[in-house]
Amino acid sequence: MKLRPPPRSVLLTLPLLCAALLGLGGQAATPGTIPALPPGPSGPVSVPPEPRPPAPRPPAVTPPPAQTPPTLPPPEIAPTSPPRPPPAPPLLPVTPPTSPALPSVYRPSDPLYPQQWNLSVIGMPQAWALLPDALKPDAAKRTSTSKTPPVTVAVLDTGFVETPELAGRVVNGYDFVRDPARAGDGGGRDGDASGVGQFAYHGEVVANIIAAAHDGRGMAGINPLARVVQVRVAGVDGLIDPQDLADGLRWAAGLAVPGVPTNPNPAKVLNLSLFADFIPLTGCDARIQNAVDAVTARGVLVVVGAANDGADASGYSPAGCRGVLTVTSATSQGTRPPYANWGRSVAVAAPGGEPGHGVPVSSLSGPGGVRAPDGTSMAAPHVAGVASLILGMRPRLSPAQLRSVLTRSAVPFPGGRCDPEPARSCGSGTLNAAAAVRAALASSLGK
């Protein structure tokens, strides 16, 4: 099955940012069902070795299985001199020491985890080990008198799937698809956000990257303590109407939308692995920009995929909007895959996979319960997941402060750029979860 995007004329009918969607064939499923993916390169990828101890400087990561991806450097917090107490360290990590101490790591027991090369690339084993006890991935298994409330992430996508990876932590939010024909469920907007048709799995796998449980089965998510609210904005055709998206943004953050009940589970992070259709790709749509402004003012971070046209992301909505954190794809070597959008509107890169080397994810409708899609749809939830981890430690960080932690702690691209063409920039580097967690812990901001 060919995974790369077809010509632009076809892409306009499928704005979801998972490139694997573009090769799906067959008829749309009946409402409420999720058909299996046709045979193709969506099964598990090769298993990389466990990561080596970190080097003083983060080198470029090589693809499995030939070499082991390096782990990330430990922190160095330089204390000030007495007699006065030292000021709170900055949010950003300082230069690593020449001879760093070996960091501890946390390795989930989930059977798909050894194949999840993407988690090693961003330093998740080290990031998990750095978390306070109440936020560690196994915290839910321990008895505690003081429980930290979960951080809520909204996934604006194809809708709700009752996946066992998120059992007890996924909320069937709201269906914002107004057009009954495109909704495919017998009506327009309603309180059932269930995914419908052949693309229903898209929102499921995005949510699983963010928050799949560490329970010894399936895959390992970035923040297994997070709660996910599924907000349906995509029709059975994969199209996203700009007004549906704008209303979904407001609702997900807890803002009022006419004719719709208030969201009882407002989110602090919104993940949008998509772009709006029915509009020219010449800049951010005013309706979507207004919604982004409103939710950002409420203290909510909006994480979006850059899109898969190999083009300048600034023409896309929401990737080209002010105030969003736009994420493009990086390969395991830290370079831009040809499909991934680029440009000044891109803030950071994260693993998105490439043909034949996608991101392994659990999916109820995948062959053997597994898929390996690629695209900026898969890159964005890595950033959203790490953002939710940081908010668990520093819940009062503003969207701008959270963006700073995530982007300024990134691993620089090999040679300083993700692409030989300087204009095709990919932001500050590749997401570094361990460095971002260390930076947040080193600061008193957001407590």
Short mmCIF file of C-alpha atoms in Angstrom, two decimals:
data_model
loop_
_atom_site.label_atom_id
_atom_site.label_comp_id
_atom_site.label_asym_id
_atom_site.label_seq_id
_atom_site.Cartn_x
_atom_site.Cartn_y
_atom_site.Cartn_z
CA MET A 1 0.00 0.00 0.00
CA LYS A 2 1.51 3.34 -0.99
CA LEU A 3 1.58 5.65 2.02
CA ARG A 4 2.82 8.91 0.56
CA PRO A 5 0.41 11.72 -0.31
CA PRO A 6 -1.13 11.84 -3.77
CA PRO A 7 -1.36 15.09 -5.77
CA ARG A 8 -2.80 18.19 -4.06
CA SER A 9 -6.15 17.80 -5.76
CA VAL A 10 -6.67 14.58 -3.82
CA LEU A 11 -5.30 15.93 -0.57
CA LEU A 12 -7.99 18.58 -0.47
CA THR A 13 -10.45 15.78 0.21
CA LEU A 14 -8.48 14.40 3.14
CA PRO A 15 -7.06 16.99 5.52
CA LEU A 16 -6.26 14.53 8.31
CA LEU A 17 -2.51 14.55 8.69
CA CYS A 18 -1.81 10.84 8.93
CA ALA A 19 -0.20 9.95 5.61
CA ALA A 20 -1.29 6.34 5.98
CA LEU A 21 -4.89 7.45 5.55
CA LEU A 22 -4.17 8.44 2.00
CA GLY A 23 -3.63 4.90 0.86
CA LEU A 24 -6.72 3.36 2.44
CA GLY A 25 -9.10 1.74 0.01
CA GLY A 26 -12.53 0.20 0.14
CA GLN A 27 -15.91 1.58 1.12
CA ALA A 28 -16.71 3.59 4.21
CA ALA A 29 -17.96 1.46 7.06
CA THR A 30 -21.44 1.55 8.38
CA PRO A 31 -21.98 4.03 11.22
CA GLY A 32 -20.27 3.05 14.44
CA THR A 33 -17.96 0.44 12.90
CA ILE A 34 -14.26 0.56 12.20
CA PRO A 35 -13.07 -1.70 9.38
CA ALA A 36 -9.67 -3.32 9.42
CA LEU A 37 -6.91 -1.67 7.45
CA PRO A 38 -6.25 -3.44 4.13
CA PRO A 39 -3.04 -5.51 4.04
CA GLY A 40 -0.02 -3.29 3.76
CA PRO A 41 2.93 -1.82 5.67
CA SER A 42 0.94 -1.02 8.77
CA GLY A 43 2.11 -3.87 10.98
CA PRO A 44 4.84 -3.68 13.62
CA VAL A 45 8.14 -2.24 12.60
CA SER A 46 11.56 -3.70 13.40
CA VAL A 47 12.60 -3.78 17.05
CA PRO A 48 15.48 -1.46 17.96
CA PRO A 49 17.89 -2.27 20.80
CA GLU A 50 17.48 -0.58 24.13
CA PRO A 51 19.03 2.93 24.19
CA ARG A 52 22.67 3.33 25.26
CA PRO A 53 23.84 5.61 28.04
CA PRO A 54 23.86 9.25 26.97
CA ALA A 55 26.82 11.06 25.50
CA PRO A 56 27.78 14.59 26.62
CA ARG A 57 26.14 16.04 23.53
CA PRO A 58 22.97 14.64 21.94
CA PRO A 59 24.09 13.06 18.62
CA ALA A 60 21.87 12.39 15.64
CA VAL A 61 19.71 9.34 16.14
CA THR A 62 20.14 6.50 13.68
CA PRO A 63 17.33 4.22 12.52
CA PRO A 64 16.81 0.78 14.04
CA PRO A 65 17.98 -1.94 13.90
CA ALA A 66 21.50 -1.10 12.66
CA GLN A 67 22.39 1.24 15.51
CA THR A 68 21.09 2.06 18.92
CA PRO A 69 19.43 5.49 19.29
CA PRO A 70 21.28 7.52 21.92
CA THR A 71 19.64 8.62 25.09
CA LEU A 72 19.55 12.25 26.12
CA PRO A 73 21.98 14.18 28.33
CA PRO A 74 21.29 14.62 32.03
CA PRO A 75 20.78 18.04 33.55
CA GLU A 76 23.25 20.32 35.19
CA ILE A 77 21.76 22.90 37.49
CA ALA A 78 24.50 25.38 38.47
CA PRO A 79 23.90 26.58 42.05
CA THR A 80 24.53 30.15 43.10
CA SER A 81 26.86 31.02 45.95
CA PRO A 82 25.66 31.51 49.55
CA PRO A 83 24.79 33.27 51.79
CA ARG A 84 21.55 34.11 50.01
CA PRO A 85 19.26 31.27 48.94
CA PRO A 86 19.69 30.56 45.21
CA PRO A 87 17.01 31.95 42.88
CA ALA A 88 14.68 29.58 41.05
CA PRO A 89 16.57 28.07 38.09
CA PRO A 90 15.32 29.06 34.64
CA LEU A 91 12.88 26.97 32.69
CA LEU A 92 15.54 26.13 30.16
CA PRO A 93 18.25 23.48 30.70
CA VAL A 94 21.81 24.68 31.03
CA THR A 95 24.89 23.26 29.27
CA PRO A 96 25.38 19.57 30.15
CA PRO A 97 28.48 18.58 32.13
CA THR A 98 31.56 17.12 30.49
CA SER A 99 31.21 13.81 32.35
CA PRO A 100 27.50 13.35 33.04
CA ALA A 101 26.15 10.89 35.54
CA LEU A 102 24.17 8.07 34.01
CA PRO A 103 20.44 8.76 34.28
CA SER A 104 18.00 6.11 35.40
CA VAL A 105 15.39 4.96 32.94
CA TYR A 106 11.88 3.59 33.12
CA ARG A 107 10.90 0.88 30.64
CA PRO A 108 7.24 -0.13 30.25
CA SER A 109 6.38 -3.82 30.06
CA ASP A 110 3.89 -3.38 27.21
CA PRO A 111 4.72 -5.84 24.40
CA LEU A 112 4.74 -3.20 21.65
CA TYR A 113 7.11 -0.93 23.56
CA PRO A 114 10.37 -2.46 22.21
CA GLN A 115 9.17 -1.53 18.71
CA GLN A 116 8.26 2.05 19.67
CA TRP A 117 11.50 3.59 18.36
CA ASN A 118 9.81 7.00 18.50
CA LEU A 119 9.82 7.00 22.31
CA SER A 120 13.57 6.42 22.48
CA VAL A 121 14.16 9.21 19.96
CA ILE A 122 12.51 11.77 22.27
CA GLY A 123 14.06 10.37 25.46
CA MET A 124 10.88 9.09 27.09
CA PRO A 125 12.60 6.37 29.22
CA GLN A 126 14.67 9.09 30.89
CA ALA A 127 11.73 11.52 31.11
CA TRP A 128 9.53 8.98 32.90
CA ALA A 129 12.31 8.26 35.39
CA LEU A 130 12.59 11.96 36.26
CA LEU A 131 8.91 12.40 37.13
CA PRO A 132 7.80 12.83 40.74
CA ASP A 133 6.43 9.62 42.26
CA ALA A 134 2.81 10.77 42.02
CA LEU A 135 3.20 11.29 38.25
CA LYS A 136 5.25 8.24 37.30
CA PRO A 137 3.57 5.92 34.79
CA ASP A 138 2.93 3.25 37.45
CA ALA A 139 1.47 5.73 39.95
CA ALA A 140 -2.07 4.55 39.25
CA LYS A 141 -1.12 1.09 40.58
CA ARG A 142 0.10 2.43 43.91
CA THR A 143 -2.06 3.33 46.90
CA SER A 144 -1.77 7.00 47.74
CA THR A 145 -3.64 9.29 50.08
CA SER A 146 -2.99 12.32 47.85
CA LYS A 147 -3.86 11.74 44.24
CA THR A 148 -2.83 14.24 41.60
CA PRO A 149 -5.78 15.08 39.31
CA PRO A 150 -5.17 14.00 35.71
CA VAL A 151 -4.32 16.54 33.03
CA THR A 152 -7.02 16.58 30.36
CA VAL A 153 -6.06 16.57 26.68
CA ALA A 154 -8.69 17.05 23.97
CA VAL A 155 -8.18 15.29 20.64
CA LEU A 156 -10.05 17.11 17.87
CA ASP A 157 -10.20 14.47 15.18
CA THR A 158 -12.36 11.65 13.80
CA GLY A 159 -14.06 10.94 17.12
CA PHE A 160 -14.43 8.54 20.01
CA VAL A 161 -13.31 4.92 19.97
CA GLU A 162 -13.60 2.92 23.17
CA THR A 163 -10.06 1.61 23.14
CA PRO A 164 -8.82 -0.54 26.03
CA GLU A 165 -5.59 1.48 26.02
CA LEU A 166 -7.54 4.38 27.55
CA ALA A 167 -10.03 2.45 29.66
CA GLY A 168 -11.59 4.75 32.25
CA ARG A 169 -9.67 7.78 30.92
CA VAL A 170 -11.30 8.52 27.57
CA VAL A 171 -14.41 10.69 27.32
CA ASN A 172 -16.97 10.57 24.51
CA GLY A 173 -17.09 14.34 24.02
CA TYR A 174 -19.20 15.97 21.31
CA ASP A 175 -19.84 15.60 17.57
CA PHE A 176 -19.39 18.98 15.82
CA VAL A 177 -19.97 17.79 12.22
CA ARG A 178 -23.01 19.82 11.17
CA ASP A 179 -23.64 18.30 7.74
CA PRO A 180 -25.70 15.09 8.22
CA ALA A 181 -24.45 13.65 4.93
CA ARG A 182 -20.82 14.08 5.99
CA ALA A 183 -21.50 13.00 9.57
CA GLY A 184 -22.59 9.56 8.41
CA ASP A 185 -24.39 8.79 11.65
CA GLY A 186 -27.92 9.79 10.74
CA GLY A 187 -27.77 13.37 11.99
CA GLY A 188 -25.73 16.51 12.45
CA ARG A 189 -24.25 17.80 15.69
CA ASP A 190 -25.03 15.74 18.76
CA GLY A 191 -23.65 14.50 22.06
CA ASP A 192 -22.21 11.28 20.61
CA ALA A 193 -18.69 11.83 19.26
CA SER A 194 -18.24 8.22 18.12
CA GLY A 195 -15.99 7.78 15.10
CA VAL A 196 -17.71 6.58 11.95
CA GLY A 197 -16.30 5.02 8.79
CA GLN A 198 -12.93 3.92 7.50
CA PHE A 199 -11.00 6.82 9.05
CA ALA A 200 -12.41 6.40 12.57
CA TYR A 201 -9.16 4.85 13.76
CA HIS A 202 -7.25 8.12 13.19
CA GLY A 203 -8.42 9.80 16.39
CA GLU A 204 -7.94 6.53 18.26
CA VAL A 205 -4.23 6.17 17.43
CA VAL A 206 -3.52 9.87 18.05
CA ALA A 207 -5.04 9.53 21.53
CA ASN A 208 -3.11 6.31 22.18
CA ILE A 209 0.23 8.00 21.43
CA ILE A 210 -0.65 10.64 24.02
CA ALA A 211 -2.01 8.49 26.82
CA ALA A 212 -2.06 4.70 26.26
CA ALA A 213 -1.83 2.78 29.54
CA HIS A 214 1.33 1.07 30.78
CA ASP A 215 -0.44 -2.14 31.66
CA GLY A 216 1.58 -4.96 30.14
CA ARG A 217 -0.51 -5.14 26.97
CA GLY A 218 -0.53 -3.24 23.71
CA MET A 219 1.56 -0.07 23.47
CA ALA A 220 2.98 2.47 25.91
CA GLY A 221 1.65 6.03 25.79
CA ILE A 222 3.57 9.17 26.71
CA ASN A 223 1.36 10.12 29.66
CA PRO A 224 -0.62 7.08 30.86
CA LEU A 225 -2.22 9.14 33.63
CA ALA A 226 -3.78 11.72 31.28
CA ARG A 227 -7.50 11.93 30.52
CA VAL A 228 -8.53 12.27 26.85
CA VAL A 229 -11.68 13.99 25.57
CA GLN A 230 -12.51 12.99 22.01
CA VAL A 231 -14.08 15.82 19.98
CA ARG A 232 -15.34 14.86 16.54
CA VAL A 233 -14.71 17.47 13.83
CA ALA A 234 -14.00 15.26 10.78
CA GLY A 235 -16.70 13.72 8.59
CA VAL A 236 -16.64 10.21 7.17
CA ASP A 237 -14.92 11.74 4.14
CA GLY A 238 -12.03 13.02 6.24
CA LEU A 239 -12.96 16.65 5.59
CA ILE A 240 -12.93 19.33 8.29
CA ASP A 241 -15.28 22.30 7.99
CA PRO A 242 -13.67 25.51 9.35
CA GLN A 243 -16.69 26.48 11.45
CA ASP A 244 -16.96 22.98 12.90
CA LEU A 245 -13.29 23.16 13.85
CA ALA A 246 -13.61 26.64 15.36
CA ASP A 247 -16.58 25.58 17.48
CA GLY A 248 -14.81 22.37 18.50
CA LEU A 249 -11.79 24.36 19.65
CA ARG A 250 -13.90 26.60 21.89
CA TRP A 251 -15.91 23.73 23.33
CA ALA A 252 -12.83 21.60 24.06
CA ALA A 253 -11.36 24.42 26.18
CA GLY A 254 -14.60 24.88 28.13
CA LEU A 255 -15.84 27.97 26.31
CA ALA A 256 -19.48 28.48 25.36
CA VAL A 257 -20.73 27.41 21.92
CA PRO A 258 -24.32 28.39 20.97
CA GLY A 259 -26.70 25.45 21.04
CA VAL A 260 -24.16 23.09 22.62
CA PRO A 261 -23.93 22.06 26.30
CA THR A 262 -20.79 23.24 28.07
CA ASN A 263 -17.92 20.77 28.16
CA PRO A 264 -17.80 19.28 31.68
CA ASN A 265 -14.18 18.16 31.09
CA PRO A 266 -12.34 21.20 29.71
CA ALA A 267 -8.84 20.45 28.45
CA LYS A 268 -5.53 22.18 29.07
CA VAL A 269 -3.95 20.85 25.86
CA LEU A 270 -5.69 20.50 22.48
CA ASN A 271 -4.25 18.20 19.80
CA LEU A 272 -5.20 18.95 16.18
CA SER A 273 -3.64 16.45 13.76
CA LEU A 274 -5.52 17.98 10.82
CA PHE A 275 -6.14 21.08 8.76
CA ALA A 276 -9.36 22.76 7.68
CA ASP A 277 -10.84 22.19 4.24
CA PHE A 278 -13.17 24.28 2.01
CA ILE A 279 -10.80 27.27 2.24
CA PRO A 280 -7.78 28.38 0.21
CA LEU A 281 -4.36 27.49 1.61
CA THR A 282 -3.23 31.10 1.80
CA GLY A 283 -3.16 31.73 5.55
CA CYS A 284 -5.03 31.18 8.77
CA ASP A 285 -8.82 31.31 8.48
CA ALA A 286 -10.25 34.16 10.58
CA ARG A 287 -12.81 31.93 12.32
CA ILE A 288 -10.12 29.50 13.41
CA GLN A 289 -7.75 32.30 14.46
CA ASN A 290 -10.44 33.85 16.64
CA ALA A 291 -11.06 30.49 18.30
CA VAL A 292 -7.33 29.92 18.87
CA ASP A 293 -7.05 33.38 20.43
CA ALA A 294 -9.96 32.66 22.76
CA VAL A 295 -8.71 29.31 24.02
CA THR A 296 -5.13 30.58 24.40
CA ALA A 297 -6.43 33.46 26.52
CA ARG A 298 -8.06 30.82 28.71
CA GLY A 299 -4.63 29.24 29.31
CA VAL A 300 -4.92 26.33 26.87
CA LEU A 301 -2.08 25.18 24.60
CA VAL A 302 -3.06 24.30 21.01
CA VAL A 303 -0.72 21.72 19.38
CA VAL A 304 -1.20 21.16 15.64
CA GLY A 305 0.32 19.09 12.87
CA ALA A 306 2.07 20.97 10.07
CA ALA A 307 0.40 18.89 7.26
CA ASN A 308 1.83 16.50 4.70
CA ASP A 309 2.22 18.37 1.41
CA GLY A 310 5.94 19.08 1.60
CA ALA A 311 4.98 22.77 1.50
CA ASP A 312 5.14 25.92 3.59
CA ALA A 313 2.89 25.33 6.60
CA SER A 314 2.01 29.02 6.96
CA GLY A 315 -0.83 28.74 4.45
CA TYR A 316 -2.69 26.12 6.45
CA SER A 317 -5.33 26.44 9.17
CA PRO A 318 -4.51 25.95 12.00
CA ALA A 319 -0.78 25.30 11.30
CA GLY A 320 -0.32 28.87 10.08
CA CYS A 321 -2.30 30.52 12.87
CA ARG A 322 -0.85 32.74 15.58
CA GLY A 323 -0.51 31.23 19.03
CA VAL A 324 -0.46 27.55 18.07
CA LEU A 325 2.49 25.20 18.50
CA THR A 326 2.98 23.74 15.03
CA VAL A 327 4.77 20.39 14.82
CA THR A 328 6.35 18.82 11.75
CA SER A 329 7.76 15.32 11.34
CA ALA A 330 11.31 14.19 11.92
CA THR A 331 12.81 10.86 10.94
CA SER A 332 14.76 8.74 13.41
CA GLN A 333 17.90 10.49 12.09
CA GLY A 334 16.50 13.92 12.92
CA THR A 335 15.81 15.02 9.34
CA ARG A 336 12.63 16.15 7.60
CA PRO A 337 10.84 13.44 5.59
CA PRO A 338 9.86 14.73 2.12
CA TYR A 339 6.12 14.78 2.88
CA ALA A 340 6.39 17.01 5.97
CA ASN A 341 5.46 20.70 5.75
CA TRP A 342 8.06 23.23 6.86
CA GLY A 343 8.63 26.96 7.36
CA ARG A 344 8.64 29.75 9.91
CA SER A 345 5.31 28.74 11.40
CA VAL A 346 6.80 25.38 12.49
CA ALA A 347 7.98 25.45 16.13
CA VAL A 348 9.46 21.99 16.64
CA ALA A 349 9.71 18.52 15.09
CA ALA A 350 8.78 15.12 16.53
CA PRO A 351 8.81 11.54 15.25
CA GLY A 352 6.29 11.14 12.46
CA GLY A 353 7.74 8.18 10.62
CA GLU A 354 8.31 7.67 6.92
CA PRO A 355 7.36 5.04 4.31
CA GLY A 356 8.19 1.58 5.61
CA HIS A 357 9.13 2.96 9.04
CA GLY A 358 5.97 4.31 10.62
CA VAL A 359 5.08 4.93 14.25
CA PRO A 360 3.87 1.69 15.93
CA VAL A 361 0.50 2.15 17.62
CA SER A 362 -2.28 0.01 19.04
CA SER A 363 -5.56 0.10 17.13
CA LEU A 364 -8.69 -1.98 17.57
CA SER A 365 -9.13 -2.23 13.79
CA GLY A 366 -5.48 -2.76 12.85
CA PRO A 367 -4.13 -6.16 11.74
CA GLY A 368 -3.34 -7.94 14.96
CA GLY A 369 -4.37 -4.80 16.83
CA VAL A 370 -1.41 -2.78 15.52
CA ARG A 371 -0.83 -0.10 12.90
CA ALA A 372 2.29 1.81 11.85
CA PRO A 373 1.08 5.03 10.18
CA ASP A 374 3.30 7.96 9.30
CA GLY A 375 2.64 11.68 8.93
CA THR A 376 2.58 14.85 10.96
CA SER A 377 -0.60 13.44 12.55
CA MET A 378 1.72 11.16 14.48
CA ALA A 379 4.25 13.90 15.30
CA ALA A 380 1.84 16.34 16.98
CA PRO A 381 0.60 13.98 19.75
CA HIS A 382 4.18 13.40 20.92
CA VAL A 383 4.35 17.10 21.77
CA ALA A 384 0.84 17.15 23.24
CA GLY A 385 1.67 14.16 25.43
CA VAL A 386 4.87 15.70 26.80
CA ALA A 387 3.03 18.98 27.35
CA SER A 388 0.50 17.13 29.51
CA LEU A 389 3.33 15.56 31.56
CA ILE A 390 4.81 18.99 32.25
CA LEU A 391 1.44 20.44 33.21
CA GLY A 392 1.08 17.63 35.72
CA MET A 393 4.14 19.05 37.49
CA ARG A 394 3.64 22.72 36.72
CA PRO A 395 -0.13 23.21 36.25
CA ARG A 396 0.01 27.02 36.17
CA LEU A 397 2.37 27.39 33.24
CA SER A 398 0.93 29.68 30.59
CA PRO A 399 0.74 28.46 26.97
CA ALA A 400 3.72 30.72 26.13
CA GLN A 401 5.81 29.33 29.01
CA LEU A 402 4.91 25.76 28.12
CA ARG A 403 5.82 26.40 24.49
CA SER A 404 9.18 27.78 25.62
CA VAL A 405 9.99 24.66 27.64
CA LEU A 406 9.11 22.35 24.75
CA THR A 407 10.89 24.23 21.98
CA ARG A 408 14.00 25.55 23.69
CA SER A 409 14.87 22.15 25.17
CA ALA A 410 14.71 20.43 21.77
CA VAL A 411 17.67 18.50 20.33
CA PRO A 412 19.31 20.50 17.51
CA PHE A 413 19.06 19.03 14.04
CA PRO A 414 22.17 17.36 12.60
CA GLY A 415 24.34 20.11 11.18
CA GLY A 416 21.92 22.71 12.53
CA ARG A 417 19.10 22.13 10.04
CA CYS A 418 16.50 19.49 9.19
CA ASP A 419 16.78 20.01 5.42
CA PRO A 420 19.61 21.01 3.08
CA GLU A 421 17.43 23.89 1.85
CA PRO A 422 17.58 26.61 4.55
CA ALA A 423 14.07 27.89 3.80
CA ARG A 424 12.64 24.47 4.64
CA SER A 425 13.10 24.91 8.37
CA CYS A 426 11.57 22.71 11.06
CA GLY A 427 11.68 24.85 14.18
CA SER A 428 14.14 24.65 17.05
CA GLY A 429 14.94 20.94 16.81
CA THR A 430 13.49 17.53 17.65
CA LEU A 431 11.35 17.17 20.79
CA ASN A 432 13.42 16.16 23.84
CA ALA A 433 11.07 14.93 26.54
CA ALA A 434 13.77 14.31 29.14
CA ALA A 435 15.28 17.79 28.77
CA ALA A 436 11.82 19.39 28.85
CA VAL A 437 10.89 17.57 32.07
CA ARG A 438 14.24 18.50 33.67
CA ALA A 439 13.78 22.14 32.70
CA ALA A 440 10.30 22.25 34.20
CA LEU A 441 11.45 20.60 37.41
CA ALA A 442 14.37 23.05 37.67
CA SER A 443 12.02 26.03 37.71
CA SER A 444 9.52 27.28 40.24
CA LEU A 445 7.35 28.79 37.51
CA GLY A 446 3.93 27.27 37.09
CA LYS A 447 3.69 25.59 40.49
#
